[in-house]
């Protein structure tokens, strides 16, 4: 069981971009390679970006030991391991580490029986989904306008901005016209009363949803008020740590779209619970998936089994190369669910070697 850091150069249309603590100099991905004693290799992915050093250490020094020597089919019921680890955090590095290993075990189980993961989870309802272009933060309205036009020209039906001010939103709408759906992801910048005001101003440009408008992300009553009073559909959930915490979010009627993230919430089985609970609350899932590796494949395998279509988040950057192949490609505005055994992806060994940093 081995966590592997990949650092891949990319083009985002600007020299400086990033989320969280620092600008990106490469797209960083933490993948987990698990090999069984009879030689089946599974691939998983943990939540990465700026937290990769902590998650890699968590896998190597804390979490992996709980899995070594076990049968990979325990993946359907990890209660015992979750219980042993709960003292060390129910959101954060330990949970992301669990996710990376969990996803790899699903890959192994699928490969062992020569079936795609979506077959193990039930049966696929559809194998093709519309993708939305998830633009990185630009802050410069002119650049936002240009990148919106570029995404639409490439066939995306929907564009999501990561912006926190009105001028970039106006620029996107004016550049793209009325014929496309526009989402705005703000990553939790505002106090609730500021969020209401900003939602109303941004919604002059007709938002499909406003994502994570309030600080802190777990302020579910404030999100619920936004949903009731802002006039804008609300999306959130990527920062929810557990399936159980999602039940609390859903009980508050806090979102129009629930956004579990497979590499953050602990893997496929936990995200599946969220999908079932959301359905019981009549709330559609719209997964958080800023991934280019096993995390994206796991997301696609999961949504294939949902009884309704969803839009797949595709980060709108151009990687120098894709270590996990053509799964990341969007053609005619759609993405396909990989159909091979397990997650349906196999990494290119040469590319793994070329981009491996740790
Ligand atoms: Mg987001």
mmCIF file with all atom_site columns, N, CA, C and O in Angstrom, residues 303-324:
data_model
loop_
_atom_site.group_PDB
_atom_site.id
_atom_site.type_symbol
_atom_site.label_atom_id
_atom_site.label_alt_id
_atom_site.label_comp_id
_atom_site.label_asym_id
_atom_site.label_entity_id
_atom_site.label_seq_id
_atom_site.pdbx_PDB_ins_code
_atom_site.Cartn_x
_atom_site.Cartn_y
_atom_site.Cartn_z
_atom_site.occupancy
_atom_site.B_iso_or_equiv
_atom_site.pdbx_formal_charge
_atom_site.auth_seq_id
_atom_site.auth_comp_id
_atom_site.auth_asym_id
_atom_site.auth_atom_id
_atom_site.pdbx_PDB_model_num
ATOM 1  N N  . UNK A 1 303 ? -22.103 7.909  -9.681  1.00 0.00 ? 303 UNK A N  1
ATOM 2  C CA . UNK A 1 303 ? -23.266 8.610  -10.233 1.00 0.00 ? 303 UNK A CA 1
ATOM 3  C C  . UNK A 1 303 ? -23.947 7.782  -11.324 1.00 0.00 ? 303 UNK A C  1
ATOM 4  O O  . UNK A 1 303 ? -25.131 7.985  -11.593 1.00 0.00 ? 303 UNK A O  1
ATOM 5  N N  . UNK A 1 304 ? -23.200 6.823  -11.905 1.00 0.00 ? 304 UNK A N  1
ATOM 6  C CA . UNK A 1 304 ? -23.814 5.956  -12.910 1.00 0.00 ? 304 UNK A CA 1
ATOM 7  C C  . UNK A 1 304 ? -25.030 5.227  -12.341 1.00 0.00 ? 304 UNK A C  1
ATOM 8  O O  . UNK A 1 304 ? -25.955 4.878  -13.070 1.00 0.00 ? 304 UNK A O  1
ATOM 9  N N  . UNK A 1 305 ? -25.023 4.995  -11.026 1.00 0.00 ? 305 UNK A N  1
ATOM 10 C CA . UNK A 1 305 ? -26.104 4.213  -10.410 1.00 0.00 ? 305 UNK A CA 1
ATOM 11 C C  . UNK A 1 305 ? -27.247 5.086  -9.897  1.00 0.00 ? 305 UNK A C  1
ATOM 12 O O  . UNK A 1 305 ? -28.239 4.556  -9.399  1.00 0.00 ? 305 UNK A O  1
ATOM 13 N N  . UNK A 1 306 ? -27.111 6.406  -9.983  1.00 0.00 ? 306 UNK A N  1
ATOM 14 C CA . UNK A 1 306 ? -28.180 7.275  -9.467  1.00 0.00 ? 306 UNK A CA 1
ATOM 15 C C  . UNK A 1 306 ? -29.396 7.236  -10.387 1.00 0.00 ? 306 UNK A C  1
ATOM 16 O O  . UNK A 1 306 ? -29.262 7.074  -11.597 1.00 0.00 ? 306 UNK A O  1
ATOM 17 N N  . UNK A 1 307 ? -30.591 7.427  -9.809  1.00 0.00 ? 307 UNK A N  1
ATOM 18 C CA . UNK A 1 307 ? -31.806 7.362  -10.630 1.00 0.00 ? 307 UNK A CA 1
ATOM 19 C C  . UNK A 1 307 ? -32.094 8.659  -11.381 1.00 0.00 ? 307 UNK A C  1
ATOM 20 O O  . UNK A 1 307 ? -33.180 8.811  -11.924 1.00 0.00 ? 307 UNK A O  1
ATOM 21 N N  . UNK A 1 308 ? -31.154 9.598  -11.392 1.00 0.00 ? 308 UNK A N  1
ATOM 22 C CA . UNK A 1 308 ? -31.347 10.857 -12.104 1.00 0.00 ? 308 UNK A CA 1
ATOM 23 C C  . UNK A 1 308 ? -29.995 11.303 -12.672 1.00 0.00 ? 308 UNK A C  1
ATOM 24 O O  . UNK A 1 308 ? -28.949 10.915 -12.146 1.00 0.00 ? 308 UNK A O  1
ATOM 25 N N  . UNK A 1 309 ? -29.997 12.090 -13.755 1.00 0.00 ? 309 UNK A N  1
ATOM 26 C CA . UNK A 1 309 ? -28.718 12.536 -14.312 1.00 0.00 ? 309 UNK A CA 1
ATOM 27 C C  . UNK A 1 309 ? -28.114 13.662 -13.472 1.00 0.00 ? 309 UNK A C  1
ATOM 28 O O  . UNK A 1 309 ? -28.844 14.396 -12.811 1.00 0.00 ? 309 UNK A O  1
ATOM 29 N N  . UNK A 1 310 ? -26.794 13.760 -13.473 1.00 0.00 ? 310 UNK A N  1
ATOM 30 C CA . UNK A 1 310 ? -26.125 14.856 -12.769 1.00 0.00 ? 310 UNK A CA 1
ATOM 31 C C  . UNK A 1 310 ? -25.131 15.517 -13.717 1.00 0.00 ? 310 UNK A C  1
ATOM 32 O O  . UNK A 1 310 ? -24.845 14.985 -14.795 1.00 0.00 ? 310 UNK A O  1
ATOM 33 N N  . UNK A 1 311 ? -24.625 16.666 -13.310 1.00 0.00 ? 311 UNK A N  1
ATOM 34 C CA . UNK A 1 311 ? -23.559 17.316 -14.068 1.00 0.00 ? 311 UNK A CA 1
ATOM 35 C C  . UNK A 1 311 ? -22.237 17.046 -13.365 1.00 0.00 ? 311 UNK A C  1
ATOM 36 O O  . UNK A 1 311 ? -22.150 17.153 -12.147 1.00 0.00 ? 311 UNK A O  1
ATOM 37 N N  . UNK A 1 312 ? -21.225 16.704 -14.151 1.00 0.00 ? 312 UNK A N  1
ATOM 38 C CA . UNK A 1 312 ? -19.919 16.352 -13.588 1.00 0.00 ? 312 UNK A CA 1
ATOM 39 C C  . UNK A 1 312 ? -18.990 17.565 -13.626 1.00 0.00 ? 312 UNK A C  1
ATOM 40 O O  . UNK A 1 312 ? -18.807 18.191 -14.678 1.00 0.00 ? 312 UNK A O  1
ATOM 41 N N  . UNK A 1 313 ? -18.410 17.854 -12.469 1.00 0.00 ? 313 UNK A N  1
ATOM 42 C CA . UNK A 1 313 ? -17.462 18.970 -12.385 1.00 0.00 ? 313 UNK A CA 1
ATOM 43 C C  . UNK A 1 313 ? -16.132 18.574 -13.053 1.00 0.00 ? 313 UNK A C  1
ATOM 44 O O  . UNK A 1 313 ? -15.522 17.576 -12.693 1.00 0.00 ? 313 UNK A O  1
ATOM 45 N N  . UNK A 1 314 ? -15.696 19.360 -14.003 1.00 0.00 ? 314 UNK A N  1
ATOM 46 C CA . UNK A 1 314 ? -14.402 19.131 -14.656 1.00 0.00 ? 314 UNK A CA 1
ATOM 47 C C  . UNK A 1 314 ? -13.591 20.428 -14.520 1.00 0.00 ? 314 UNK A C  1
ATOM 48 O O  . UNK A 1 314 ? -13.969 21.469 -15.058 1.00 0.00 ? 314 UNK A O  1
ATOM 49 N N  . UNK A 1 315 ? -12.492 20.342 -13.765 1.00 0.00 ? 315 UNK A N  1
ATOM 50 C CA . UNK A 1 315 ? -11.655 21.539 -13.600 1.00 0.00 ? 315 UNK A CA 1
ATOM 51 C C  . UNK A 1 315 ? -11.158 21.968 -14.974 1.00 0.00 ? 315 UNK A C  1
ATOM 52 O O  . UNK A 1 315 ? -10.624 21.156 -15.736 1.00 0.00 ? 315 UNK A O  1
ATOM 53 N N  . UNK A 1 316 ? -11.362 23.250 -15.276 1.00 0.00 ? 316 UNK A N  1
ATOM 54 C CA . UNK A 1 316 ? -11.065 23.744 -16.631 1.00 0.00 ? 316 UNK A CA 1
ATOM 55 C C  . UNK A 1 316 ? -9.619  24.197 -16.728 1.00 0.00 ? 316 UNK A C  1
ATOM 56 O O  . UNK A 1 316 ? -9.302  25.377 -16.856 1.00 0.00 ? 316 UNK A O  1
ATOM 57 N N  . UNK A 1 317 ? -8.707  23.201 -16.621 1.00 0.00 ? 317 UNK A N  1
ATOM 58 C CA . UNK A 1 317 ? -7.295  23.446 -16.889 1.00 0.00 ? 317 UNK A CA 1
ATOM 59 C C  . UNK A 1 317 ? -6.838  22.349 -17.851 1.00 0.00 ? 317 UNK A C  1
ATOM 60 O O  . UNK A 1 317 ? -7.473  21.297 -17.952 1.00 0.00 ? 317 UNK A O  1
ATOM 61 N N  . UNK A 1 318 ? -5.745  22.620 -18.519 1.00 0.00 ? 318 UNK A N  1
ATOM 62 C CA . UNK A 1 318 ? -5.210  21.649 -19.471 1.00 0.00 ? 318 UNK A CA 1
ATOM 63 C C  . UNK A 1 318 ? -3.956  21.038 -18.864 1.00 0.00 ? 318 UNK A C  1
ATOM 64 O O  . UNK A 1 318 ? -2.931  21.713 -18.735 1.00 0.00 ? 318 UNK A O  1
ATOM 65 N N  . UNK A 1 319 ? -4.044  19.760 -18.451 1.00 0.00 ? 319 UNK A N  1
ATOM 66 C CA . UNK A 1 319 ? -2.851  19.086 -17.939 1.00 0.00 ? 319 UNK A CA 1
ATOM 67 C C  . UNK A 1 319 ? -1.892  18.800 -19.084 1.00 0.00 ? 319 UNK A C  1
ATOM 68 O O  . UNK A 1 319 ? -2.322  18.507 -20.201 1.00 0.00 ? 319 UNK A O  1
ATOM 69 N N  . UNK A 1 320 ? -0.586  18.839 -18.770 1.00 0.00 ? 320 UNK A N  1
ATOM 70 C CA . UNK A 1 320 ? 0.418   18.499 -19.782 1.00 0.00 ? 320 UNK A CA 1
ATOM 71 C C  . UNK A 1 320 ? 0.203   17.068 -20.294 1.00 0.00 ? 320 UNK A C  1
ATOM 72 O O  . UNK A 1 320 ? 0.403   16.783 -21.480 1.00 0.00 ? 320 UNK A O  1
ATOM 73 N N  . UNK A 1 321 ? -0.218  16.185 -19.414 1.00 0.00 ? 321 UNK A N  1
ATOM 74 C CA . UNK A 1 321 ? -0.547  14.802 -19.797 1.00 0.00 ? 321 UNK A CA 1
ATOM 75 C C  . UNK A 1 321 ? -1.458  14.213 -18.736 1.00 0.00 ? 321 UNK A C  1
ATOM 76 O O  . UNK A 1 321 ? -1.483  14.696 -17.610 1.00 0.00 ? 321 UNK A O  1
ATOM 77 N N  . UNK A 1 322 ? -2.216  13.175 -19.103 1.00 0.00 ? 322 UNK A N  1
ATOM 78 C CA . UNK A 1 322 ? -3.142  12.558 -18.156 1.00 0.00 ? 322 UNK A CA 1
ATOM 79 C C  . UNK A 1 322 ? -2.666  11.161 -17.782 1.00 0.00 ? 322 UNK A C  1
ATOM 80 O O  . UNK A 1 322 ? -2.795  10.224 -18.573 1.00 0.00 ? 322 UNK A O  1
ATOM 81 N N  . UNK A 1 323 ? -2.125  10.987 -16.561 1.00 0.00 ? 323 UNK A N  1
ATOM 82 C CA . UNK A 1 323 ? -1.610  9.665  -16.172 1.00 0.00 ? 323 UNK A CA 1
ATOM 83 C C  . UNK A 1 323 ? -2.688  8.594  -16.162 1.00 0.00 ? 323 UNK A C  1
ATOM 84 O O  . UNK A 1 323 ? -2.390  7.417  -16.299 1.00 0.00 ? 323 UNK A O  1
ATOM 85 N N  . UNK A 1 324 ? -3.971  8.980  -15.994 1.00 0.00 ? 324 UNK A N  1
ATOM 86 C CA . UNK A 1 324 ? -5.041  7.979  -15.953 1.00 0.00 ? 324 UNK A CA 1
ATOM 87 C C  . UNK A 1 324 ? -5.892  7.985  -17.224 1.00 0.00 ? 324 UNK A C  1
ATOM 88 O O  . UNK A 1 324 ? -7.036  7.560  -17.225 1.00 0.00 ? 324 UNK A O  1
#
